[in-house]
Structures are given as structure tokens and as C-alpha cells.
Amino acid sequence: MKIIGTGSALPKKVVTNDMLTEFFDTSDEWIRTRTGIETRRILTDESLLDLAISASQRALDAAGLKAEELDYIICSNVNNNYVYPSMSCMVQGAIGATCPCFDIRIACAGFVYAMDIAESFLQTGRAHKILVLAAEEPTRFCHWKQRETSVLFGDGAGAAVVTEGGEYLGARMTTISNTEVLFQRNRLEPTPFEVEGVYVDHPMVMQGREVFRMAVSSCSKEISYLLEETGHKVSDVKYFLLHQANMRIIKGIEQYLGGTDEQYPTTVQKYGNTSSASIAILLDEQVRANAIDRGDLIVMSGFGSGFTTGSLLMKY
Ligand code: COA
């Protein structure tokens, strides 16, 4: 796999920590010290689809490709206003692509899983040019009476166009079924046959400390195994593009693996946790800042509800 173009898009509304004190008993100081988040972007008059289309178009422009040339679109998305069709179907029509597409729902690790699926399609020759997209509006999953979760998230979309000809050195995807630490239950239409109490909707439940512990531990170990399996050292890697959930989680992983602060770029302070879009947005920012050169080794690693972890090592 070779990344030939990246793009991202964020809502225009910047929401500061101080602005959140209007809705919750919280403070800028609490949010900064516990999470590192200073601002996040939240959708107002745009839709998530608008962001997904912009990010995709930017990635295609950067790749110098027309949408008709795409062989597949894979989109990571947990939730949006449409139950169906999938986000990728809506993006396909809007950008003028004609290829097959599908969505995956693996929460915050979704972009890394989508990249790994794209790699398999390239390996088998099923596709040659793939748009890998992540578009998420986690601020719409939050129960806006819960300060524990609502302060953490932001909305956004990021995309990469990939093709053959690069070096995808390895990947590790893990799933440990744990449905208690981080979940949300949807409201479904009741049927006359439903037995009361079987289907209950529930706003987001997050056992923050446990998620924190699992994130640091699984991401650190998986990246270590990946480097070991492929015969690489931390110092060989230019950037660890980690899921941007919490600055303290990123620092925890850095402490375990070692290396310098420069190897762990962050956007969480500006955008909060944008779920699976966070790694795609971070990648795009690094590419657009000319911070990554061809041949640089990059690790992408995400974790989230499931509990799922996905890590990959590739040459940019
Ligand atoms: N503002 C002010 N106080 C808050 C608060 C907020 N937004 N949210 C929680 N608190 C309070 C709690 O009620 C608790 O009060 P108490 O001591 O009186 O009971 C106190 O702050 C400490 O809460 P605690 O949960 O111990 O804090 P923490 O240091 O674990 O930080 C998280 C909380 C959520 C920031 C942290 O656990 C975390 O980031 N977890 C991972 C979350 C994540 O990344 N989720 C997505 C994964 S993809």
C-alpha cells in the first residue's frame, strides 16, 4: 500500500472548554489537566456528510485522481443521521464515483482496520485505487447532561487515497469482547411482539478509568509486538499517529514505548476525540505540513469500544 493523497474536514464551530461551563459543572482547568483538550469542533449547520465529502474530495485532489478512477470506497463510521444507506454510498454519489463501497463500524479503531482491509484488497488485486475514509460525529452520541463524556469529543472527517507500490510492513488487529466499559444502545422501533425489557436504549456508558487503562496497555503492547515482529525499533519510526482520545493516554503510550515528543504528534488539544477520524485527520495534517517524507516509517494505532485495537506499520 502506498498513500497517494490525504484530506480532512472539520466543522467550523470552535467550542472552548469555557463555553462548556454553560452546560455542565466543569472547568477549563479540569478538562485541560485530565485530557489535554482545549477546544473541539462541533457540527452546527453542516452535516457529517458534508465533512465526509470535503475530506474525500481533498484526498482525491491531492492524489490527482478523479472519483471515477476509484475501485472501492471503505468508510469507518459509527453512527450518523442515516441508518441506511451507508455513509460510503452517500459519499460515492456526491463525489461522482461509481465503485462499490461499504462502511465498517469498529468505533475509534475503525480507520486502521479500514486501511488494513484496503491493504488486503490491494494484495489480492481486487482493487487498485481505494478511498479510505473515516467520518464521525461522536458529539451526537453523548448525553449532553453527562459531563464525564460530553467534554471529550469533537466531530470530523479524514481520508486517504491508497494504491499499490508502497511498503506495508505489518499490522496487528485485536478484539477483546468487553461490552461493559464503553457502550451505547440505540432506540429501535417497537414491534407488537417485543417483550418489554429486552431492547432498552441507553446513553453512552463509559468507565473512564478502565477505558484509560485498557487503551494505554493494549496500544503500547500491540505496537511493541508489531515493531518486534517486523524487526524495527522505536527510533526507526518517524511518527506514531495514535488515536487522539486523551493527551494523558498518548503520554502513557509514549512513556511505555520511549522515543521523543516529536515522534508523537497530537491534535487532541484542538479537536478533542473525533473517534476513528482522529488518525486520518492527524495523518492529513502531518502530510500537509510537509512533516512526513517519502520513505519515512509511520505507525498508526487506534483503540476503542469493543474493546478493539488496530495498529499498522508502513512506509509513507
Ligand atoms: N468536569 C469536572 N469534573 C468532572 C468531569 C468534568 N467534565 N467529569 C468527571 N468529573 C469528576 C468526577 O465526577 C470525579 O469526581 P469525584 O472524585 O467527586 O467522584 C472526578 O472528576 C474524577 O473523576 P475520574 O473519573 O477519576 O477522573 P479521571 O482522572 O479518570 O479522568 C477521564 C476522567 C474520562 C478524562 C479519563 O478517565 C479518560 O480519559 N478515560 C478514557 C476515556 C476515553 O478515551 N474514551 C474514549 C475511548 S475511544
Tab-separated table of C-alpha atoms and ligand atoms in Angstrom:
chain	number	residue	atom	x	y	z
A	1	MET	CA	0.000	0.000	0.000
A	2	LYS	CA	1.076	3.492	-0.800
A	3	ILE	CA	-0.746	6.621	0.392
A	4	ILE	CA	-1.038	8.979	-2.578
A	5	GLY	CA	-3.373	11.627	-1.179
A	6	THR	CA	-4.905	12.706	2.116
A	7	GLY	CA	-7.651	15.106	3.123
A	8	SER	CA	-9.641	16.173	6.139
A	9	ALA	CA	-12.534	18.422	7.087
A	10	LEU	CA	-13.748	19.822	10.388
A	11	PRO	CA	-16.855	21.729	11.463
A	12	LYS	CA	-16.378	25.496	11.550
A	13	LYS	CA	-17.722	25.924	15.115
A	14	VAL	CA	-14.902	26.030	17.660
A	15	VAL	CA	-16.121	25.186	21.165
A	16	THR	CA	-13.816	26.107	24.040
A	17	ASN	CA	-13.785	24.481	27.470
A	18	ASP	CA	-15.141	27.699	28.953
A	19	MET	CA	-18.140	27.511	26.613
A	20	LEU	CA	-18.971	24.068	28.070
A	21	THR	CA	-19.241	25.515	31.575
A	22	GLU	CA	-22.591	26.940	30.408
A	23	PHE	CA	-23.978	23.389	30.229
A	24	PHE	CA	-22.099	21.454	32.919
A	25	ASP	CA	-20.470	21.828	36.276
A	26	THR	CA	-16.965	21.659	34.801
A	27	SER	CA	-13.973	23.930	34.236
A	28	ASP	CA	-11.279	24.676	31.700
A	29	GLU	CA	-8.737	23.618	34.313
A	30	TRP	CA	-10.372	20.174	34.915
A	31	ILE	CA	-10.686	19.398	31.203
A	32	ARG	CA	-7.133	20.553	30.370
A	33	THR	CA	-5.444	18.686	33.183
A	34	ARG	CA	-7.405	15.412	32.777
A	35	THR	CA	-7.496	15.301	28.966
A	36	GLY	CA	-5.264	17.975	27.387
A	37	ILE	CA	-8.269	19.187	25.380
A	38	GLU	CA	-8.553	22.975	24.922
A	39	THR	CA	-11.107	23.195	22.102
A	40	ARG	CA	-13.126	20.889	19.855
A	41	ARG	CA	-15.130	21.409	16.644
A	42	ILE	CA	-18.850	20.650	16.743
A	43	LEU	CA	-21.289	20.388	13.827
A	44	THR	CA	-23.872	23.173	13.598
A	45	ASP	CA	-25.375	23.948	10.176
A	46	GLU	CA	-23.151	21.441	8.321
A	47	SER	CA	-23.812	17.708	8.288
A	48	LEU	CA	-21.331	14.912	8.773
A	49	LEU	CA	-21.907	14.008	5.134
A	50	ASP	CA	-20.663	17.493	4.119
A	51	LEU	CA	-17.425	16.859	6.029
A	52	ALA	CA	-17.048	13.353	4.573
A	53	ILE	CA	-17.467	14.708	1.034
A	54	SER	CA	-14.935	17.546	1.601
A	55	ALA	CA	-12.335	15.252	3.155
A	56	SER	CA	-12.745	12.741	0.304
A	57	GLN	CA	-12.534	15.414	-2.392
A	58	ARG	CA	-9.401	16.881	-0.809
A	59	ALA	CA	-7.756	13.451	-0.692
A	60	LEU	CA	-8.654	12.817	-4.341
A	61	ASP	CA	-7.326	16.248	-5.390
A	62	ALA	CA	-4.078	15.611	-3.502
A	63	ALA	CA	-3.771	12.236	-5.246
A	64	GLY	CA	-4.515	13.813	-8.630
A	65	LEU	CA	-7.293	11.274	-9.203
A	66	LYS	CA	-10.833	11.574	-10.469
A	67	ALA	CA	-13.554	9.913	-8.410
A	68	GLU	CA	-14.439	7.669	-11.395
A	69	GLU	CA	-10.986	6.092	-11.118
A	70	LEU	CA	-11.680	4.685	-7.642
A	71	ASP	CA	-12.201	0.902	-7.364
A	72	TYR	CA	-13.550	0.924	-3.805
A	73	ILE	CA	-14.604	3.247	-1.002
A	74	ILE	CA	-14.291	1.966	2.563
A	75	CYS	CA	-15.674	4.214	5.269
A	76	SER	CA	-15.322	3.934	9.019
A	77	ASN	CA	-18.382	5.394	10.715
A	78	VAL	CA	-20.073	4.504	13.984
A	79	ASN	CA	-23.265	6.458	13.544
A	80	ASN	CA	-24.922	9.217	11.563
A	81	ASN	CA	-28.361	10.558	10.771
A	82	TYR	CA	-28.994	7.747	8.256
A	83	VAL	CA	-29.325	4.165	9.462
A	84	TYR	CA	-29.006	3.259	5.778
A	85	PRO	CA	-27.735	3.724	3.155
A	86	SER	CA	-24.177	3.656	4.409
A	87	MET	CA	-22.069	6.818	4.590
A	88	SER	CA	-19.809	5.483	1.822
A	89	CYS	CA	-22.803	5.119	-0.542
A	90	MET	CA	-23.814	8.716	0.054
A	91	VAL	CA	-20.248	9.957	-0.454
A	92	GLN	CA	-19.877	7.859	-3.626
A	93	GLY	CA	-22.779	9.624	-5.349
A	94	ALA	CA	-21.793	13.069	-4.123
A	95	ILE	CA	-18.203	12.887	-5.389
A	96	GLY	CA	-19.167	11.204	-8.668
A	97	ALA	CA	-17.580	7.790	-8.055
A	98	THR	CA	-19.123	4.617	-9.445
A	99	CYS	CA	-17.226	1.928	-7.491
A	100	PRO	CA	-18.617	-0.423	-4.835
A	101	CYS	CA	-18.439	0.827	-1.281
A	102	PHE	CA	-19.129	-0.211	2.266
A	103	ASP	CA	-18.926	1.039	5.830
A	104	ILE	CA	-17.311	-0.590	8.816
A	105	ARG	CA	-18.277	0.079	12.421
A	106	ILE	CA	-15.351	-0.595	14.693
A	107	ALA	CA	-15.554	2.623	16.707
A	108	CYS	CA	-12.321	4.541	17.251
A	109	ALA	CA	-10.008	1.884	15.773
A	110	GLY	CA	-12.009	1.924	12.509
A	111	PHE	CA	-9.618	3.885	10.286
A	112	VAL	CA	-6.744	1.483	10.991
A	113	TYR	CA	-8.992	-1.529	10.353
A	114	ALA	CA	-10.188	0.103	7.108
A	115	MET	CA	-6.591	0.657	5.986
A	116	ASP	CA	-5.819	-2.998	6.733
A	117	ILE	CA	-8.826	-4.150	4.679
A	118	ALA	CA	-7.686	-1.856	1.850
A	119	GLU	CA	-4.229	-3.458	2.013
A	120	SER	CA	-5.816	-6.922	1.563
A	121	PHE	CA	-7.786	-5.705	-1.464
A	122	LEU	CA	-4.579	-4.339	-2.990
A	123	GLN	CA	-2.660	-7.540	-2.189
A	124	THR	CA	-5.248	-9.746	-3.882
A	125	GLY	CA	-5.653	-7.404	-6.842
A	126	ARG	CA	-9.344	-6.898	-6.067
A	127	ALA	CA	-8.797	-3.142	-6.256
A	128	HIS	CA	-6.048	-0.754	-7.310
A	129	LYS	CA	-7.234	2.627	-6.099
A	130	ILE	CA	-9.149	2.850	-2.839
A	131	LEU	CA	-10.567	5.763	-0.874
A	132	VAL	CA	-10.304	5.029	2.843
A	133	LEU	CA	-12.493	7.417	4.787
A	134	ALA	CA	-13.352	7.981	8.439
A	135	ALA	CA	-16.244	10.302	9.310
A	136	GLU	CA	-17.592	10.634	12.819
A	137	GLU	CA	-19.907	12.812	14.872
A	138	PRO	CA	-19.365	11.493	18.400
A	139	THR	CA	-20.791	14.692	19.910
A	140	ARG	CA	-24.146	13.261	18.805
A	141	PHE	CA	-23.615	10.080	20.850
A	142	CYS	CA	-23.086	11.980	24.053
A	143	HIS	CA	-25.825	12.507	26.526
A	144	TRP	CA	-25.454	16.271	26.951
A	145	LYS	CA	-26.242	16.045	30.635
A	146	GLN	CA	-23.173	13.858	31.299
A	147	ARG	CA	-20.096	15.980	31.860
A	148	GLU	CA	-17.860	12.876	32.069
A	149	THR	CA	-18.274	12.153	28.358
A	150	SER	CA	-19.545	15.294	26.612
A	151	VAL	CA	-16.352	17.294	27.227
A	152	LEU	CA	-14.197	14.672	25.482
A	153	PHE	CA	-15.499	14.601	21.923
A	154	GLY	CA	-15.460	16.563	18.662
A	155	ASP	CA	-16.669	15.921	15.099
A	156	GLY	CA	-14.582	15.496	11.949
A	157	ALA	CA	-13.635	13.515	8.860
A	158	GLY	CA	-10.356	12.373	7.331
A	159	ALA	CA	-9.480	10.391	4.217
A	160	ALA	CA	-6.592	8.754	2.378
A	161	VAL	CA	-6.365	7.525	-1.208
A	162	VAL	CA	-4.213	4.391	-1.406
A	163	THR	CA	-2.806	2.321	-4.237
A	164	GLU	CA	-0.166	-0.356	-4.812
A	165	GLY	CA	3.547	0.275	-4.844
A	166	GLY	CA	4.445	1.134	-1.266
A	167	GLU	CA	5.591	-0.905	1.683
A	168	TYR	CA	3.045	-2.074	4.232
A	169	LEU	CA	5.302	-3.742	6.751
A	170	GLY	CA	2.797	-5.257	9.142
A	171	ALA	CA	-0.365	-4.876	11.158
A	172	ARG	CA	-1.977	-6.245	14.292
A	173	MET	CA	-5.721	-6.151	14.864
A	174	THR	CA	-7.126	-7.376	18.170
A	175	THR	CA	-10.624	-7.601	19.623
A	176	ILE	CA	-11.303	-8.445	23.241
A	177	SER	CA	-15.039	-8.660	23.755
A	178	ASN	CA	-15.836	-6.283	26.592
A	179	THR	CA	-19.198	-4.679	26.082
A	180	GLU	CA	-19.409	-3.110	29.520
A	181	VAL	CA	-16.659	-0.481	29.622
A	182	LEU	CA	-17.837	1.610	26.668
A	183	PHE	CA	-21.225	1.224	25.012
A	184	GLN	CA	-24.393	2.911	23.877
A	185	ARG	CA	-27.728	1.322	22.967
A	186	ASN	CA	-29.891	2.680	20.147
A	187	ARG	CA	-33.595	3.225	20.310
A	188	LEU	CA	-35.275	0.845	17.818
A	189	GLU	CA	-38.859	0.909	16.615
A	190	PRO	CA	-41.016	-1.231	18.912
A	191	THR	CA	-42.849	-4.205	17.377
A	192	PRO	CA	-46.095	-5.687	18.732
A	193	PHE	CA	-44.122	-8.878	19.515
A	194	GLU	CA	-41.376	-7.279	21.541
A	195	VAL	CA	-41.001	-8.443	25.124
A	196	GLU	CA	-40.534	-5.485	27.413
A	197	GLY	CA	-37.054	-5.066	28.829
A	198	VAL	CA	-35.182	-6.988	26.120
A	199	TYR	CA	-34.361	-3.925	23.994
A	200	VAL	CA	-33.524	-0.943	26.145
A	201	ASP	CA	-31.886	2.177	24.789
A	202	HIS	CA	-29.167	3.703	26.891
A	203	PRO	CA	-26.987	6.799	26.541
A	204	MET	CA	-23.228	6.374	26.389
A	205	VAL	CA	-21.732	4.438	29.288
A	206	MET	CA	-18.022	4.875	29.768
A	207	GLN	CA	-15.969	3.549	32.632
A	208	GLY	CA	-13.354	6.232	32.091
A	209	ARG	CA	-10.563	4.849	34.240
A	210	GLU	CA	-10.924	1.321	32.866
A	211	VAL	CA	-11.002	2.563	29.254
A	212	PHE	CA	-7.926	4.661	30.001
A	213	ARG	CA	-6.080	1.652	31.433
A	214	MET	CA	-7.077	-0.659	28.556
A	215	ALA	CA	-6.118	1.974	25.968
A	216	VAL	CA	-2.611	2.554	27.305
A	217	SER	CA	-1.959	-1.111	27.939
A	218	SER	CA	-3.307	-2.559	24.667
A	219	CYS	CA	-1.913	0.134	22.374
A	220	SER	CA	1.552	0.041	23.975
A	221	LYS	CA	1.787	-3.760	23.849
A	222	GLU	CA	0.406	-4.099	20.331
A	223	ILE	CA	2.808	-1.508	18.933
A	224	SER	CA	5.715	-3.225	20.730
A	225	TYR	CA	4.755	-6.626	19.252
A	226	LEU	CA	4.365	-5.054	15.810
A	227	LEU	CA	7.817	-3.498	15.934
A	228	GLU	CA	9.329	-6.726	17.250
A	229	GLU	CA	7.618	-8.870	14.587
A	230	THR	CA	8.858	-6.633	11.795
A	231	GLY	CA	12.348	-6.167	13.244
A	232	HIS	CA	12.079	-2.442	13.914
A	233	LYS	CA	12.959	-0.163	16.819
A	234	VAL	CA	11.033	2.828	18.150
A	235	SER	CA	13.810	5.087	16.829
A	236	ASP	CA	13.211	3.772	13.256
A	237	VAL	CA	9.698	5.232	13.301
A	238	LYS	CA	9.251	8.860	12.268
A	239	TYR	CA	5.746	9.229	13.694
A	240	PHE	CA	3.395	7.298	15.929
A	241	LEU	CA	-0.013	8.500	14.742
A	242	LEU	CA	-2.106	7.472	17.726
A	243	HIS	CA	-5.835	7.741	18.293
A	244	GLN	CA	-6.384	11.195	19.763
A	245	ALA	CA	-8.578	10.448	22.782
A	246	ASN	CA	-6.701	11.993	25.667
A	247	MET	CA	-3.262	13.626	25.943
A	248	ARG	CA	-2.545	11.541	29.056
A	249	ILE	CA	-3.246	8.305	27.141
A	250	ILE	CA	-0.840	9.426	24.397
A	251	LYS	CA	1.802	10.313	27.021
A	252	GLY	CA	1.249	6.945	28.723
A	253	ILE	CA	1.925	5.092	25.459
A	254	GLU	CA	4.955	7.297	24.800
A	255	GLN	CA	6.292	6.521	28.261
A	256	TYR	CA	5.944	2.774	27.670
A	257	LEU	CA	7.473	2.752	24.182
A	258	GLY	CA	10.036	5.541	24.606
A	259	GLY	CA	11.170	7.949	21.897
A	260	THR	CA	10.824	11.712	21.688
A	261	ASP	CA	7.781	14.004	21.944
A	262	GLU	CA	8.289	14.892	18.249
A	263	GLN	CA	7.528	11.272	17.316
A	264	TYR	CA	4.061	11.572	18.865
A	265	PRO	CA	2.258	14.449	17.109
A	266	THR	CA	-1.136	15.441	18.542
A	267	THR	CA	-4.327	17.210	17.558
A	268	VAL	CA	-6.402	16.240	20.607
A	269	GLN	CA	-5.812	19.675	22.173
A	270	LYS	CA	-7.542	21.337	19.165
A	271	TYR	CA	-10.162	18.798	18.065
A	272	GLY	CA	-10.893	16.541	21.067
A	273	ASN	CA	-11.660	12.882	20.378
A	274	THR	CA	-13.083	12.598	16.848
A	275	SER	CA	-13.329	8.786	17.120
A	276	SER	CA	-11.977	6.910	14.090
A	277	ALA	CA	-11.476	10.165	12.159
A	278	SER	CA	-8.729	11.285	14.535
A	279	ILE	CA	-5.846	9.296	12.996
A	280	ALA	CA	-6.913	10.218	9.455
A	281	ILE	CA	-7.064	13.916	10.373
A	282	LEU	CA	-3.683	13.733	12.124
A	283	LEU	CA	-2.153	11.994	9.104
A	284	ASP	CA	-3.509	14.673	6.776
A	285	GLU	CA	-2.168	17.474	8.979
A	286	GLN	CA	1.305	15.916	9.039
A	287	VAL	CA	1.283	15.432	5.269
A	288	ARG	CA	0.076	18.973	4.578
A	289	ALA	CA	2.678	20.432	6.951
A	290	ASN	CA	5.342	18.576	4.884
A	291	ALA	CA	6.346	16.837	8.103
A	292	ILE	CA	6.420	13.356	6.500
A	293	ASP	CA	8.811	12.458	3.685
A	294	ARG	CA	8.505	9.560	1.278
A	295	GLY	CA	10.207	6.555	2.847
A	296	ASP	CA	9.506	7.618	6.448
A	297	LEU	CA	8.149	4.849	8.645
A	298	ILE	CA	4.832	5.584	10.315
A	299	VAL	CA	2.788	3.670	12.850
A	300	MET	CA	-0.960	4.227	13.091
A	301	SER	CA	-2.645	2.846	16.179
A	302	GLY	CA	-6.207	3.172	17.390
A	303	PHE	CA	-8.318	1.698	20.190
A	304	GLY	CA	-11.919	1.911	21.248
A	305	SER	CA	-15.239	0.359	22.092
A	306	GLY	CA	-15.269	-3.395	21.622
A	307	PHE	CA	-12.610	-3.430	23.011
A	308	THR	CA	-10.713	-3.189	19.729
A	309	THR	CA	-7.144	-2.217	18.934
A	310	GLY	CA	-5.616	-1.808	15.497
A	311	SER	CA	-2.001	-0.944	14.690
A	312	LEU	CA	-0.115	-0.838	11.408
A	313	LEU	CA	3.427	-0.035	10.310
A	314	MET	CA	4.083	1.277	6.809
A	315	LYS	CA	6.444	3.380	4.754
A	316	TYR	CA	4.913	6.683	3.775
B	1	COA	N1	-15.661	18.260	34.872
B	1	COA	C1	-15.394	18.284	36.188
B	1	COA	N2	-15.346	17.178	36.954
B	1	COA	C2	-15.564	16.012	36.357
B	1	COA	C3	-15.844	15.910	34.984
B	1	COA	C4	-15.897	17.095	34.239
B	1	COA	N3	-16.131	17.127	32.905
B	1	COA	N4	-16.018	14.617	34.667
B	1	COA	C5	-15.840	13.906	35.791
B	1	COA	N5	-15.571	14.758	36.822
B	1	COA	C6	-15.311	14.426	38.218
B	1	COA	C7	-15.839	13.071	38.614
B	1	COA	O1	-17.197	13.181	38.968
B	1	COA	C8	-14.961	12.715	39.808
B	1	COA	O2	-15.454	13.387	40.912
B	1	COA	P1	-15.377	12.701	42.381
B	1	COA	O3	-13.918	12.488	42.659
B	1	COA	O4	-16.016	13.726	43.250
B	1	COA	O5	-16.156	11.419	42.272
B	1	COA	C9	-13.618	13.353	39.440
B	1	COA	O6	-13.897	14.304	38.393
B	1	COA	C10	-12.552	12.387	38.987
B	1	COA	O7	-13.088	11.531	38.038
B	1	COA	P2	-12.228	10.366	37.439
B	1	COA	O8	-13.126	9.542	36.571
B	1	COA	O9	-11.445	9.687	38.478
B	1	COA	O10	-11.190	11.188	36.517
B	1	COA	P3	-10.050	10.651	35.600
B	1	COA	O11	-8.773	11.217	36.023
B	1	COA	O12	-10.118	9.154	35.401
B	1	COA	O13	-10.431	11.329	34.205
B	1	COA	C11	-11.438	10.787	32.096
B	1	COA	C12	-11.664	11.030	33.596
B	1	COA	C13	-12.774	10.416	31.476
B	1	COA	C14	-10.934	12.059	31.473
B	1	COA	C15	-10.395	9.655	31.905
B	1	COA	O14	-10.717	8.549	32.707
B	1	COA	C16	-10.284	9.220	30.460
B	1	COA	O15	-9.875	9.963	29.615
B	1	COA	N6	-10.627	7.954	30.162
B	1	COA	C17	-10.591	7.454	28.809
B	1	COA	C18	-11.773	7.975	28.049
B	1	COA	C19	-11.650	7.755	26.566
B	1	COA	O16	-10.630	7.983	25.997
B	1	COA	N7	-12.751	7.335	25.947
B	1	COA	C20	-12.818	7.118	24.557
B	1	COA	C21	-12.041	5.929	24.156
B	1	COA	S1	-12.036	5.751	22.434
